[in-house]
PDB file of C-alpha atoms and ligand atoms in Angstrom:
ATOM      1  CA  MET A   1      16.737  -7.141  14.699  1.00  0.00           C
ATOM      2  CA  ILE A   2      16.294  -9.617  11.844  1.00  0.00           C
ATOM      3  CA  VAL A   3      12.812 -10.084  10.424  1.00  0.00           C
ATOM      4  CA  GLY A   4      11.988 -13.413   8.795  1.00  0.00           C
ATOM      5  CA  TRP A   5       9.301 -13.573   6.123  1.00  0.00           C
ATOM      6  CA  ILE A   6       7.692 -16.793   4.894  1.00  0.00           C
ATOM      7  CA  GLY A   7       5.222 -16.678   1.996  1.00  0.00           C
ATOM      8  CA  LEU A   8       5.966 -14.619  -1.099  1.00  0.00           C
ATOM      9  CA  GLY A   9       2.674 -14.602  -2.964  1.00  0.00           C
ATOM     10  CA  ASN A  10       0.727 -11.594  -4.243  1.00  0.00           C
ATOM     11  CA  MET A  11       0.590 -10.135  -0.726  1.00  0.00           C
ATOM     12  CA  GLY A  12       3.834 -11.318   0.835  1.00  0.00           C
ATOM     13  CA  VAL A  13       6.123  -9.704  -1.746  1.00  0.00           C
ATOM     14  CA  PRO A  14       4.899  -6.100  -1.394  1.00  0.00           C
ATOM     15  CA  MET A  15       4.511  -6.436   2.390  1.00  0.00           C
ATOM     16  CA  ALA A  16       8.022  -7.742   2.968  1.00  0.00           C
ATOM     17  CA  GLY A  17       9.170  -5.060   0.521  1.00  0.00           C
ATOM     18  CA  ASN A  18       7.737  -2.388   2.820  1.00  0.00           C
ATOM     19  CA  LEU A  19       9.750  -3.718   5.761  1.00  0.00           C
ATOM     20  CA  LEU A  20      12.883  -3.586   3.629  1.00  0.00           C
ATOM     21  CA  ALA A  21      12.013  -0.053   2.545  1.00  0.00           C
ATOM     22  CA  ALA A  22      11.622   0.871   6.217  1.00  0.00           C
ATOM     23  CA  GLY A  23      15.199  -0.217   6.813  1.00  0.00           C
ATOM     24  CA  TYR A  24      14.697  -3.617   8.473  1.00  0.00           C
ATOM     25  CA  ASP A  25      16.980  -6.560   7.750  1.00  0.00           C
ATOM     26  CA  VAL A  26      14.631  -9.047   6.121  1.00  0.00           C
ATOM     27  CA  SER A  27      15.375 -12.714   5.420  1.00  0.00           C
ATOM     28  CA  VAL A  28      12.897 -14.589   3.236  1.00  0.00           C
ATOM     29  CA  TRP A  29      11.834 -18.123   2.409  1.00  0.00           C
ATOM     30  CA  ASN A  30       9.230 -19.315  -0.065  1.00  0.00           C
ATOM     31  CA  ARG A  31       8.214 -22.817  -1.158  1.00  0.00           C
ATOM     32  CA  THR A  32       8.822 -21.731  -4.754  1.00  0.00           C
ATOM     33  CA  PRO A  33      12.213 -20.040  -4.351  1.00  0.00           C
ATOM     34  CA  ASP A  34      12.090 -18.007  -7.610  1.00  0.00           C
ATOM     35  CA  LYS A  35       9.423 -15.725  -6.167  1.00  0.00           C
ATOM     36  CA  ALA A  36      12.012 -14.209  -3.826  1.00  0.00           C
ATOM     37  CA  ALA A  37      13.847 -12.544  -6.736  1.00  0.00           C
ATOM     38  CA  PRO A  38      12.167  -9.086  -6.525  1.00  0.00           C
ATOM     39  CA  LEU A  39      12.902  -8.896  -2.791  1.00  0.00           C
ATOM     40  CA  VAL A  40      16.483 -10.086  -3.141  1.00  0.00           C
ATOM     41  CA  ALA A  41      16.894  -7.272  -5.669  1.00  0.00           C
ATOM     42  CA  LEU A  42      15.725  -4.879  -2.932  1.00  0.00           C
ATOM     43  CA  GLY A  43      18.242  -6.236  -0.431  1.00  0.00           C
ATOM     44  CA  ALA A  44      16.485  -9.190   1.219  1.00  0.00           C
ATOM     45  CA  LYS A  45      18.506 -12.247   2.163  1.00  0.00           C
ATOM     46  CA  GLN A  46      17.080 -15.453   0.731  1.00  0.00           C
ATOM     47  CA  VAL A  47      17.518 -18.472   3.008  1.00  0.00           C
ATOM     48  CA  ALA A  48      17.231 -21.916   1.428  1.00  0.00           C
ATOM     49  CA  SER A  49      16.037 -23.774   4.529  1.00  0.00           C
ATOM     50  CA  LEU A  50      12.915 -22.784   6.458  1.00  0.00           C
ATOM     51  CA  PRO A  51      14.194 -23.887   9.914  1.00  0.00           C
ATOM     52  CA  ARG A  52      17.423 -21.987   9.304  1.00  0.00           C
ATOM     53  CA  LEU A  53      15.493 -18.842   8.468  1.00  0.00           C
ATOM     54  CA  VAL A  54      13.513 -19.270  11.695  1.00  0.00           C
ATOM     55  CA  GLU A  55      16.658 -19.685  13.774  1.00  0.00           C
ATOM     56  CA  GLU A  56      18.260 -16.628  12.210  1.00  0.00           C
ATOM     57  CA  CYS A  57      15.398 -14.228  12.826  1.00  0.00           C
ATOM     58  CA  ASP A  58      13.954 -12.525  15.897  1.00  0.00           C
ATOM     59  CA  VAL A  59      10.475 -11.898  14.560  1.00  0.00           C
ATOM     60  CA  LEU A  60       8.847 -14.143  11.983  1.00  0.00           C
ATOM     61  CA  PHE A  61       6.002 -13.268   9.606  1.00  0.00           C
ATOM     62  CA  THR A  62       3.974 -15.888   7.755  1.00  0.00           C
ATOM     63  CA  MET A  63       1.670 -14.965   4.866  1.00  0.00           C
ATOM     64  CA  VAL A  64       0.474 -18.060   3.018  1.00  0.00           C
ATOM     65  CA  SER A  65      -2.720 -19.282   1.354  1.00  0.00           C
ATOM     66  CA  ASP A  66      -4.882 -21.169   3.774  1.00  0.00           C
ATOM     67  CA  ASP A  67      -5.191 -23.388   6.864  1.00  0.00           C
ATOM     68  CA  GLU A  68      -3.433 -26.284   5.198  1.00  0.00           C
ATOM     69  CA  ALA A  69      -0.491 -24.105   4.150  1.00  0.00           C
ATOM     70  CA  VAL A  70      -0.133 -22.464   7.571  1.00  0.00           C
ATOM     71  CA  LYS A  71      -0.261 -25.830   9.341  1.00  0.00           C
ATOM     72  CA  ALA A  72       2.378 -27.198   6.964  1.00  0.00           C
ATOM     73  CA  ILE A  73       4.573 -24.155   7.583  1.00  0.00           C
ATOM     74  CA  TYR A  74       4.344 -24.360  11.380  1.00  0.00           C
ATOM     75  CA  THR A  75       3.831 -28.007  12.260  1.00  0.00           C
ATOM     76  CA  GLY A  76       5.098 -29.891   9.194  1.00  0.00           C
ATOM     77  CA  ALA A  77       8.444 -31.679   8.998  1.00  0.00           C
ATOM     78  CA  ASP A  78      11.055 -28.911   8.603  1.00  0.00           C
ATOM     79  CA  GLY A  79       8.393 -26.437   9.701  1.00  0.00           C
ATOM     80  CA  VAL A  80       8.748 -23.469  12.056  1.00  0.00           C
ATOM     81  CA  LEU A  81       8.259 -25.581  15.175  1.00  0.00           C
ATOM     82  CA  SER A  82      11.019 -27.979  14.150  1.00  0.00           C
ATOM     83  CA  ALA A  83      13.483 -25.118  14.730  1.00  0.00           C
ATOM     84  CA  ARG A  84      14.749 -23.517  17.956  1.00  0.00           C
ATOM     85  CA  VAL A  85      12.042 -20.915  18.484  1.00  0.00           C
ATOM     86  CA  SER A  86      12.049 -20.205  22.201  1.00  0.00           C
ATOM     87  CA  GLY A  87      11.514 -16.521  22.954  1.00  0.00           C
ATOM     88  CA  LYS A  88      10.816 -15.518  19.356  1.00  0.00           C
ATOM     89  CA  LEU A  89       7.633 -13.909  18.076  1.00  0.00           C
ATOM     90  CA  ALA A  90       5.638 -15.268  15.132  1.00  0.00           C
ATOM     91  CA  ILE A  91       3.011 -13.160  13.373  1.00  0.00           C
ATOM     92  CA  ASP A  92       0.705 -15.064  11.052  1.00  0.00           C
ATOM     93  CA  MET A  93      -1.013 -12.725   8.593  1.00  0.00           C
ATOM     94  CA  SER A  94      -2.750 -15.424   6.540  1.00  0.00           C
ATOM     95  CA  THR A  95      -6.535 -15.661   6.537  1.00  0.00           C
ATOM     96  CA  ILE A  96      -7.410 -18.935   8.221  1.00  0.00           C
ATOM     97  CA  ALA A  97     -10.030 -20.366  10.580  1.00  0.00           C
ATOM     98  CA  PRO A  98      -9.922 -18.852  14.100  1.00  0.00           C
ATOM     99  CA  GLU A  99      -9.813 -22.417  15.393  1.00  0.00           C
ATOM    100  CA  THR A 100      -6.571 -23.002  13.451  1.00  0.00           C
ATOM    101  CA  SER A 101      -5.070 -19.783  14.839  1.00  0.00           C
ATOM    102  CA  ARG A 102      -5.840 -20.978  18.371  1.00  0.00           C
ATOM    103  CA  PHE A 103      -4.427 -24.446  17.639  1.00  0.00           C
ATOM    104  CA  LEU A 104      -1.202 -22.975  16.264  1.00  0.00           C
ATOM    105  CA  ALA A 105      -0.900 -20.557  19.167  1.00  0.00           C
ATOM    106  CA  GLU A 106      -1.114 -23.529  21.557  1.00  0.00           C
ATOM    107  CA  GLN A 107       1.468 -25.528  19.614  1.00  0.00           C
ATOM    108  CA  ALA A 108       3.722 -22.482  19.466  1.00  0.00           C
ATOM    109  CA  LYS A 109       3.362 -21.859  23.199  1.00  0.00           C
ATOM    110  CA  LYS A 110       4.495 -25.408  23.979  1.00  0.00           C
ATOM    111  CA  ALA A 111       7.713 -24.638  22.076  1.00  0.00           C
ATOM    112  CA  GLY A 112       8.140 -21.247  23.754  1.00  0.00           C
ATOM    113  CA  LEU A 113       7.190 -19.330  20.607  1.00  0.00           C
ATOM    114  CA  ARG A 114       4.895 -16.347  21.029  1.00  0.00           C
ATOM    115  CA  PHE A 115       2.192 -16.181  18.350  1.00  0.00           C
ATOM    116  CA  LEU A 116      -0.121 -13.489  16.988  1.00  0.00           C
ATOM    117  CA  ASP A 117      -2.850 -13.957  14.403  1.00  0.00           C
ATOM    118  CA  ALA A 118      -2.801 -10.759  12.365  1.00  0.00           C
ATOM    119  CA  PRO A 119      -4.665 -11.092   9.059  1.00  0.00           C
ATOM    120  CA  VAL A 120      -5.212  -8.064   6.881  1.00  0.00           C
ATOM    121  CA  SER A 121      -8.023  -6.329   5.078  1.00  0.00           C
ATOM    122  CA  GLY A 122      -6.903  -4.898   1.732  1.00  0.00           C
ATOM    123  CA  SER A 123      -5.423  -6.476  -1.359  1.00  0.00           C
ATOM    124  CA  VAL A 124      -2.316  -5.880  -3.444  1.00  0.00           C
ATOM    125  CA  GLY A 125      -2.768  -2.086  -3.905  1.00  0.00           C
ATOM    126  CA  PRO A 126      -3.091  -1.344  -0.169  1.00  0.00           C
ATOM    127  CA  ALA A 127      -0.312  -3.881   0.526  1.00  0.00           C
ATOM    128  CA  LYS A 128       2.048  -1.951  -1.769  1.00  0.00           C
ATOM    129  CA  GLU A 129       1.029   1.377  -0.265  1.00  0.00           C
ATOM    130  CA  ALA A 130       1.189   0.141   3.355  1.00  0.00           C
ATOM    131  CA  GLN A 131      -2.499   0.935   3.742  1.00  0.00           C
ATOM    132  CA  LEU A 132      -3.697  -2.428   5.037  1.00  0.00           C
ATOM    133  CA  VAL A 133      -5.999  -2.783   8.024  1.00  0.00           C
ATOM    134  CA  ILE A 134      -4.504  -5.371  10.369  1.00  0.00           C
ATOM    135  CA  MET A 135      -6.617  -7.283  12.903  1.00  0.00           C
ATOM    136  CA  VAL A 136      -4.645  -8.767  15.759  1.00  0.00           C
ATOM    137  CA  GLY A 137      -5.306 -11.580  18.226  1.00  0.00           C
ATOM    138  CA  GLY A 138      -2.913 -12.813  20.938  1.00  0.00           C
ATOM    139  CA  GLU A 139      -1.179 -11.434  24.017  1.00  0.00           C
ATOM    140  CA  LYS A 140      -1.385  -7.645  24.295  1.00  0.00           C
ATOM    141  CA  ALA A 141       2.330  -7.402  25.164  1.00  0.00           C
ATOM    142  CA  ASP A 142       3.213  -9.261  21.949  1.00  0.00           C
ATOM    143  CA  TYR A 143       0.972  -6.908  19.979  1.00  0.00           C
ATOM    144  CA  ASP A 144       2.750  -3.934  21.561  1.00  0.00           C
ATOM    145  CA  GLU A 145       6.085  -5.420  20.506  1.00  0.00           C
ATOM    146  CA  ALA A 146       4.862  -6.075  16.951  1.00  0.00           C
ATOM    147  CA  LYS A 147       3.140  -2.702  16.515  1.00  0.00           C
ATOM    148  CA  PRO A 148       6.114  -0.750  15.068  1.00  0.00           C
ATOM    149  CA  LEU A 149       6.524  -3.424  12.383  1.00  0.00           C
ATOM    150  CA  LEU A 150       2.787  -3.631  11.697  1.00  0.00           C
ATOM    151  CA  ASP A 151       2.719   0.145  11.307  1.00  0.00           C
ATOM    152  CA  LYS A 152       5.074  -0.234   8.340  1.00  0.00           C
ATOM    153  CA  LEU A 153       2.572  -2.583   6.676  1.00  0.00           C
ATOM    154  CA  GLY A 154      -0.757  -0.902   7.236  1.00  0.00           C
ATOM    155  CA  LYS A 155      -2.648   2.225   8.182  1.00  0.00           C
ATOM    156  CA  ALA A 156      -4.236   0.582  11.232  1.00  0.00           C
ATOM    157  CA  ALA A 157      -3.276  -2.370  13.430  1.00  0.00           C
ATOM    158  CA  ILE A 158      -6.148  -3.079  15.783  1.00  0.00           C
ATOM    159  CA  TYR A 159      -5.787  -5.259  18.886  1.00  0.00           C
ATOM    160  CA  LEU A 160      -8.918  -7.370  19.365  1.00  0.00           C
ATOM    161  CA  GLY A 161      -8.214  -9.890  22.141  1.00  0.00           C
ATOM    162  CA  PRO A 162      -6.849 -13.422  22.520  1.00  0.00           C
ATOM    163  CA  ASN A 163      -5.645 -15.665  19.686  1.00  0.00           C
ATOM    164  CA  GLY A 164      -8.360 -16.222  17.097  1.00  0.00           C
ATOM    165  CA  ALA A 165      -9.803 -12.718  17.542  1.00  0.00           C
ATOM    166  CA  GLY A 166      -7.820 -11.378  14.587  1.00  0.00           C
ATOM    167  CA  THR A 167      -8.877 -14.139  12.230  1.00  0.00           C
ATOM    168  CA  SER A 168     -12.490 -13.884  13.498  1.00  0.00           C
ATOM    169  CA  ALA A 169     -12.625 -10.176  12.640  1.00  0.00           C
ATOM    170  CA  LYS A 170     -11.068 -10.924   9.257  1.00  0.00           C
ATOM    171  CA  LEU A 171     -13.766 -13.461   8.398  1.00  0.00           C
ATOM    172  CA  ALA A 172     -16.384 -10.875   9.360  1.00  0.00           C
ATOM    173  CA  ILE A 173     -14.984  -8.092   7.168  1.00  0.00           C
ATOM    174  CA  ASN A 174     -14.506 -10.448   4.233  1.00  0.00           C
ATOM    175  CA  LEU A 175     -18.048 -11.688   4.584  1.00  0.00           C
ATOM    176  CA  LEU A 176     -19.084  -8.100   3.828  1.00  0.00           C
ATOM    177  CA  LEU A 177     -16.572  -7.921   0.973  1.00  0.00           C
ATOM    178  CA  GLY A 178     -17.882 -11.087  -0.686  1.00  0.00           C
ATOM    179  CA  ILE A 179     -21.499 -10.008  -0.381  1.00  0.00           C
ATOM    180  CA  THR A 180     -20.684  -6.490  -1.648  1.00  0.00           C
ATOM    181  CA  VAL A 181     -18.840  -7.690  -4.744  1.00  0.00           C
ATOM    182  CA  GLN A 182     -21.648 -10.082  -5.600  1.00  0.00           C
ATOM    183  CA  GLY A 183     -24.192  -7.335  -4.889  1.00  0.00           C
ATOM    184  CA  VAL A 184     -22.475  -4.893  -7.245  1.00  0.00           C
ATOM    185  CA  SER A 185     -22.246  -7.579  -9.917  1.00  0.00           C
ATOM    186  CA  GLU A 186     -25.946  -8.363  -9.671  1.00  0.00           C
ATOM    187  CA  THR A 187     -26.796  -4.643  -9.715  1.00  0.00           C
ATOM    188  CA  LEU A 188     -24.786  -4.083 -12.906  1.00  0.00           C
ATOM    189  CA  LEU A 189     -26.271  -7.124 -14.626  1.00  0.00           C
ATOM    190  CA  PHE A 190     -29.781  -6.162 -13.514  1.00  0.00           C
ATOM    191  CA  ALA A 191     -29.272  -2.635 -14.858  1.00  0.00           C
ATOM    192  CA  ARG A 192     -27.820  -3.935 -18.120  1.00  0.00           C
ATOM    193  CA  SER A 193     -30.841  -6.215 -18.596  1.00  0.00           C
ATOM    194  CA  LEU A 194     -33.047  -3.145 -18.266  1.00  0.00           C
ATOM    195  CA  GLY A 195     -31.012  -1.222 -20.838  1.00  0.00           C
ATOM    196  CA  ILE A 196     -28.675   0.773 -18.574  1.00  0.00           C
ATOM    197  CA  GLU A 197     -25.018   0.807 -19.659  1.00  0.00           C
ATOM    198  CA  THR A 198     -22.504  -0.552 -17.177  1.00  0.00           C
ATOM    199  CA  GLU A 199     -20.383   2.601 -17.361  1.00  0.00           C
ATOM    200  CA  GLN A 200     -23.352   4.790 -16.462  1.00  0.00           C
ATOM    201  CA  MET A 201     -24.450   2.461 -13.687  1.00  0.00           C
ATOM    202  CA  LEU A 202     -20.948   2.496 -12.209  1.00  0.00           C
ATOM    203  CA  GLU A 203     -21.063   6.291 -12.222  1.00  0.00           C
ATOM    204  CA  ILE A 204     -24.434   6.244 -10.457  1.00  0.00           C
ATOM    205  CA  ILE A 205     -23.185   3.788  -7.828  1.00  0.00           C
ATOM    206  CA  SER A 206     -20.046   5.811  -7.298  1.00  0.00           C
ATOM    207  CA  GLN A 207     -22.026   9.030  -6.711  1.00  0.00           C
ATOM    208  CA  SER A 208     -24.583   7.319  -4.478  1.00  0.00           C
ATOM    209  CA  ALA A 209     -24.596   6.544  -0.762  1.00  0.00           C
ATOM    210  CA  VAL A 210     -23.459   2.980  -1.482  1.00  0.00           C
ATOM    211  CA  GLY A 211     -20.498   4.067  -3.609  1.00  0.00           C
ATOM    212  CA  THR A 212     -17.252   2.864  -2.005  1.00  0.00           C
ATOM    213  CA  PRO A 213     -13.533   2.977  -2.802  1.00  0.00           C
ATOM    214  CA  LEU A 214     -13.828  -0.756  -3.483  1.00  0.00           C
ATOM    215  CA  ILE A 215     -16.335  -0.292  -6.299  1.00  0.00           C
ATOM    216  CA  ARG A 216     -14.534   2.725  -7.744  1.00  0.00           C
ATOM    217  CA  GLY A 217     -11.309   0.715  -7.660  1.00  0.00           C
ATOM    218  CA  LYS A 218     -12.856  -2.149  -9.636  1.00  0.00           C
ATOM    219  CA  ALA A 219     -14.538   0.016 -12.306  1.00  0.00           C
ATOM    220  CA  ALA A 220     -11.714  -0.134 -14.873  1.00  0.00           C
ATOM    221  CA  SER A 221     -11.473  -3.885 -14.480  1.00  0.00           C
ATOM    222  CA  ILE A 222     -15.230  -4.329 -14.899  1.00  0.00           C
ATOM    223  CA  LEU A 223     -15.367  -2.145 -18.021  1.00  0.00           C
ATOM    224  CA  ALA A 224     -12.434  -4.006 -19.600  1.00  0.00           C
ATOM    225  CA  ASP A 225     -13.820  -7.419 -18.522  1.00  0.00           C
ATOM    226  CA  ASP A 226     -10.264  -8.107 -17.363  1.00  0.00           C
ATOM    227  CA  TYR A 227      -9.641  -9.397 -13.876  1.00  0.00           C
ATOM    228  CA  PRO A 228      -5.966  -9.715 -12.873  1.00  0.00           C
ATOM    229  CA  ALA A 229      -5.925 -10.878  -9.250  1.00  0.00           C
ATOM    230  CA  ALA A 230      -5.639  -8.149  -6.643  1.00  0.00           C
ATOM    231  CA  PHE A 231      -7.478 -10.539  -4.337  1.00  0.00           C
ATOM    232  CA  ALA A 232      -7.925 -13.941  -5.919  1.00  0.00           C
ATOM    233  CA  LEU A 233     -11.446 -15.311  -6.173  1.00  0.00           C
ATOM    234  CA  LYS A 234     -10.212 -18.622  -4.736  1.00  0.00           C
ATOM    235  CA  HIS A 235      -9.299 -16.813  -1.497  1.00  0.00           C
ATOM    236  CA  MET A 236     -12.741 -15.173  -1.303  1.00  0.00           C
ATOM    237  CA  ALA A 237     -14.373 -18.567  -1.769  1.00  0.00           C
ATOM    238  CA  LYS A 238     -12.181 -19.891   1.052  1.00  0.00           C
ATOM    239  CA  ASP A 239     -13.083 -17.026   3.393  1.00  0.00           C
ATOM    240  CA  LEU A 240     -16.823 -17.448   2.821  1.00  0.00           C
ATOM    241  CA  ARG A 241     -16.425 -21.171   3.454  1.00  0.00           C
ATOM    242  CA  LEU A 242     -14.573 -20.438   6.700  1.00  0.00           C
ATOM    243  CA  ALA A 243     -17.279 -17.935   7.710  1.00  0.00           C
ATOM    244  CA  ARG A 244     -19.906 -20.577   7.058  1.00  0.00           C
ATOM    245  CA  GLU A 245     -17.979 -23.130   9.091  1.00  0.00           C
ATOM    246  CA  ALA A 246     -18.062 -20.737  12.054  1.00  0.00           C
ATOM    247  CA  GLY A 247     -21.657 -21.936  12.447  1.00  0.00           C
ATOM    248  CA  VAL A 248     -23.352 -18.528  12.661  1.00  0.00           C
ATOM    249  CA  SER A 249     -26.511 -17.944  10.627  1.00  0.00           C
ATOM    250  CA  THR A 250     -25.609 -15.623   7.709  1.00  0.00           C
ATOM    251  CA  PRO A 251     -28.189 -16.059   4.929  1.00  0.00           C
ATOM    252  CA  LEU A 252     -26.584 -13.658   2.430  1.00  0.00           C
ATOM    253  CA  ALA A 253     -23.089 -15.029   2.999  1.00  0.00           C
ATOM    254  CA  GLU A 254     -24.371 -18.590   2.594  1.00  0.00           C
ATOM    255  CA  SER A 255     -25.849 -17.671  -0.773  1.00  0.00           C
ATOM    256  CA  ALA A 256     -22.643 -15.848  -1.777  1.00  0.00           C
ATOM    257  CA  GLN A 257     -20.579 -18.848  -0.756  1.00  0.00           C
ATOM    258  CA  ALA A 258     -22.507 -21.041  -3.185  1.00  0.00           C
ATOM    259  CA  THR A 259     -21.945 -18.499  -5.986  1.00  0.00           C
ATOM    260  CA  TYR A 260     -18.198 -18.171  -5.381  1.00  0.00           C
ATOM    261  CA  ARG A 261     -17.881 -21.941  -5.150  1.00  0.00           C
ATOM    262  CA  GLN A 262     -19.555 -22.312  -8.555  1.00  0.00           C
ATOM    263  CA  ALA A 263     -17.226 -19.663  -9.987  1.00  0.00           C
ATOM    264  CA  LEU A 264     -14.308 -21.624  -8.597  1.00  0.00           C
ATOM    265  CA  GLU A 265     -15.606 -24.788 -10.252  1.00  0.00           C
ATOM    266  CA  GLU A 266     -15.902 -22.817 -13.503  1.00  0.00           C
ATOM    267  CA  GLY A 267     -12.149 -22.175 -13.317  1.00  0.00           C
ATOM    268  CA  LEU A 268     -12.174 -18.498 -12.275  1.00  0.00           C
ATOM    269  CA  GLY A 269     -10.257 -19.019  -9.017  1.00  0.00           C
ATOM    270  CA  GLU A 270      -6.989 -17.381 -10.045  1.00  0.00           C
ATOM    271  CA  LEU A 271      -8.724 -14.212 -11.283  1.00  0.00           C
ATOM    272  CA  ASP A 272      -9.700 -11.306  -9.063  1.00  0.00           C
ATOM    273  CA  LEU A 273     -12.820 -11.845  -6.969  1.00  0.00           C
ATOM    274  CA  MET A 274     -14.565  -9.274  -9.199  1.00  0.00           C
ATOM    275  CA  ALA A 275     -14.641 -12.036 -11.849  1.00  0.00           C
ATOM    276  CA  ILE A 276     -17.744 -13.215  -9.990  1.00  0.00           C
ATOM    277  CA  LEU A 277     -19.441 -10.805 -12.428  1.00  0.00           C
ATOM    278  CA  ARG A 278     -18.213 -12.921 -15.342  1.00  0.00           C
ATOM    279  CA  HIS A 279     -19.603 -16.009 -13.663  1.00  0.00           C
ATOM    280  CA  LEU A 280     -22.983 -14.388 -12.983  1.00  0.00           C
ATOM    281  CA  GLN A 281     -23.386 -13.018 -16.496  1.00  0.00           C
ATOM    282  CA  GLY A 282     -23.129 -16.545 -17.828  1.00  0.00           C
ATOM    283  CA  PRO A 283     -20.881 -18.242 -20.341  1.00  0.00           C
ATOM    284  CA  SER A 284     -22.665 -16.784 -23.385  1.00  0.00           C
ATOM    285  CA  LEU A 285     -21.497 -13.272 -22.502  1.00  0.00           C
ATOM    286  CA  THR A 286     -18.049 -14.296 -21.350  1.00  0.00           C
ATOM    287  CA  LYS A 287     -15.130 -13.214 -23.506  1.00  0.00           C
TER     288      LYS A 287
HETATM  289  P1  LIG B 301      -1.025 -16.225  -3.062  1.00  0.00           P
HETATM  290  O1  LIG B 301      -0.563 -15.178  -4.013  1.00  0.00           O
HETATM  291  O2  LIG B 301      -1.878 -17.345  -3.554  1.00  0.00           O
HETATM  292  O3  LIG B 301       0.308 -16.818  -2.342  1.00  0.00           O
HETATM  293  C1  LIG B 301       0.196 -17.898  -1.474  1.00  0.00           C
HETATM  294  C2  LIG B 301       1.497 -18.135  -0.754  1.00  0.00           C
HETATM  295  O4  LIG B 301       1.333 -19.282   0.109  1.00  0.00           O
HETATM  296  C3  LIG B 301       2.684 -18.462  -1.677  1.00  0.00           C
HETATM  297  O5  LIG B 301       3.863 -17.957  -1.091  1.00  0.00           O
HETATM  298  C4  LIG B 301       2.674 -19.982  -1.646  1.00  0.00           C
HETATM  299  O6  LIG B 301       3.897 -20.572  -1.975  1.00  0.00           O
HETATM  300  C5  LIG B 301       2.351 -20.228  -0.195  1.00  0.00           C
HETATM  301  N1  LIG B 301       1.874 -21.607   0.056  1.00  0.00           N
HETATM  302  C6  LIG B 301       0.691 -22.138  -0.321  1.00  0.00           C
HETATM  303  N2  LIG B 301       0.591 -23.418   0.090  1.00  0.00           N
HETATM  304  C7  LIG B 301       1.762 -23.686   0.729  1.00  0.00           C
HETATM  305  C8  LIG B 301       2.255 -24.827   1.393  1.00  0.00           C
HETATM  306  N3  LIG B 301       1.537 -25.958   1.485  1.00  0.00           N
HETATM  307  N4  LIG B 301       3.489 -24.750   1.951  1.00  0.00           N
HETATM  308  C9  LIG B 301       4.219 -23.622   1.867  1.00  0.00           C
HETATM  309  N5  LIG B 301       3.799 -22.502   1.256  1.00  0.00           N
HETATM  310  C10 LIG B 301       2.567 -22.529   0.703  1.00  0.00           C
HETATM  311  O7  LIG B 301      -1.826 -15.596  -1.840  1.00  0.00           O
HETATM  312  P2  LIG B 301      -1.893 -14.057  -1.377  1.00  0.00           P
HETATM  313  O8  LIG B 301      -0.515 -13.579  -1.150  1.00  0.00           O
HETATM  314  O9  LIG B 301      -2.798 -13.296  -2.270  1.00  0.00           O
HETATM  315  O10 LIG B 301      -2.681 -14.220   0.006  1.00  0.00           O
HETATM  316  C11 LIG B 301      -2.045 -14.651   1.188  1.00  0.00           C
HETATM  317  C12 LIG B 301      -3.066 -14.667   2.304  1.00  0.00           C
HETATM  318  O11 LIG B 301      -3.625 -13.352   2.497  1.00  0.00           O
HETATM  319  C13 LIG B 301      -4.246 -15.585   2.072  1.00  0.00           C
HETATM  320  O12 LIG B 301      -4.588 -16.202   3.285  1.00  0.00           O
HETATM  321  C14 LIG B 301      -5.328 -14.634   1.595  1.00  0.00           C
HETATM  322  O13 LIG B 301      -6.624 -15.140   1.861  1.00  0.00           O
HETATM  323  C15 LIG B 301      -5.030 -13.357   2.301  1.00  0.00           C
HETATM  324  P3  LIG B 301       4.273 -20.838  -3.540  1.00  0.00           P
HETATM  325  O14 LIG B 301       4.780 -19.513  -4.043  1.00  0.00           O
HETATM  326  O15 LIG B 301       3.001 -21.275  -4.208  1.00  0.00           O
HETATM  327  O16 LIG B 301       5.304 -21.894  -3.486  1.00  0.00           O
END
């Protein structure tokens, strides 16, 4: 079986790397070809044309930025659906609107391509360690077929129902992520204003009932005021926007969306989402 992988960003590279490590034949394509280099070094085949990659592979993964990127990849000129796809299985792991997942599933079906939406919870660390949580929407039989591959990428691959169910669950879990990261940031800044050192407050949070692996994992970054992207702030802003567009009342998420949007406008989008702390503490305290 040949696995095709499209999208070699922060997530795509380690994920495709895990399939290679598991012994699969992996062919890759990325809009910016240079980013394939680390995977080629691990044995991946780089294919210069996207439709050719699609025709060569049996199962196709896509892991790109957003709705616009996924639509371009599938329905654009020289996109996935311009190739002979009948009978193949596509697994889109990008975080996009559930509506877009359903639209793409319909377009795919017309061309005979089976389609799963299978976004992930977890950033670069869990991607490298194959500890992602994968939320899957689509036909159950397609999920069953994909499961052995998904098991090489994550610690859980959960089937949730028809197309759009995976991306719906993803928006829900990231709504909690966005609120949590903003909540921690406000807690630290509140404590600091009252004279409590950030390091001590992080220790208190970590020992308390609300301490989580997420917060413990961000502690070093917070203390160094250094935010290399494990999960880029621009993607968090996108996810909160998508959650808002779902039309469900979510007062905290609506407030968080405004904050992340401002941080994006301030130019923090390429940093880790934890850089929301830098935004909230204000320019005067920023390095
Ligand atoms: P990154 O590191 O920002 O990577 C994004 C990838 O998407 C990268 O391969 C991009 O190609 C690709 N991309 C973006 N726009 C396009 C278009 N228009 N056409 C083709 N390819 C495109 O994101 P992550 O890996 O951190 O995240 C991926 C998803 O997981 C995202 O939905 C997150 O919210 C969760 P490039 O290298 O720029 O040419």
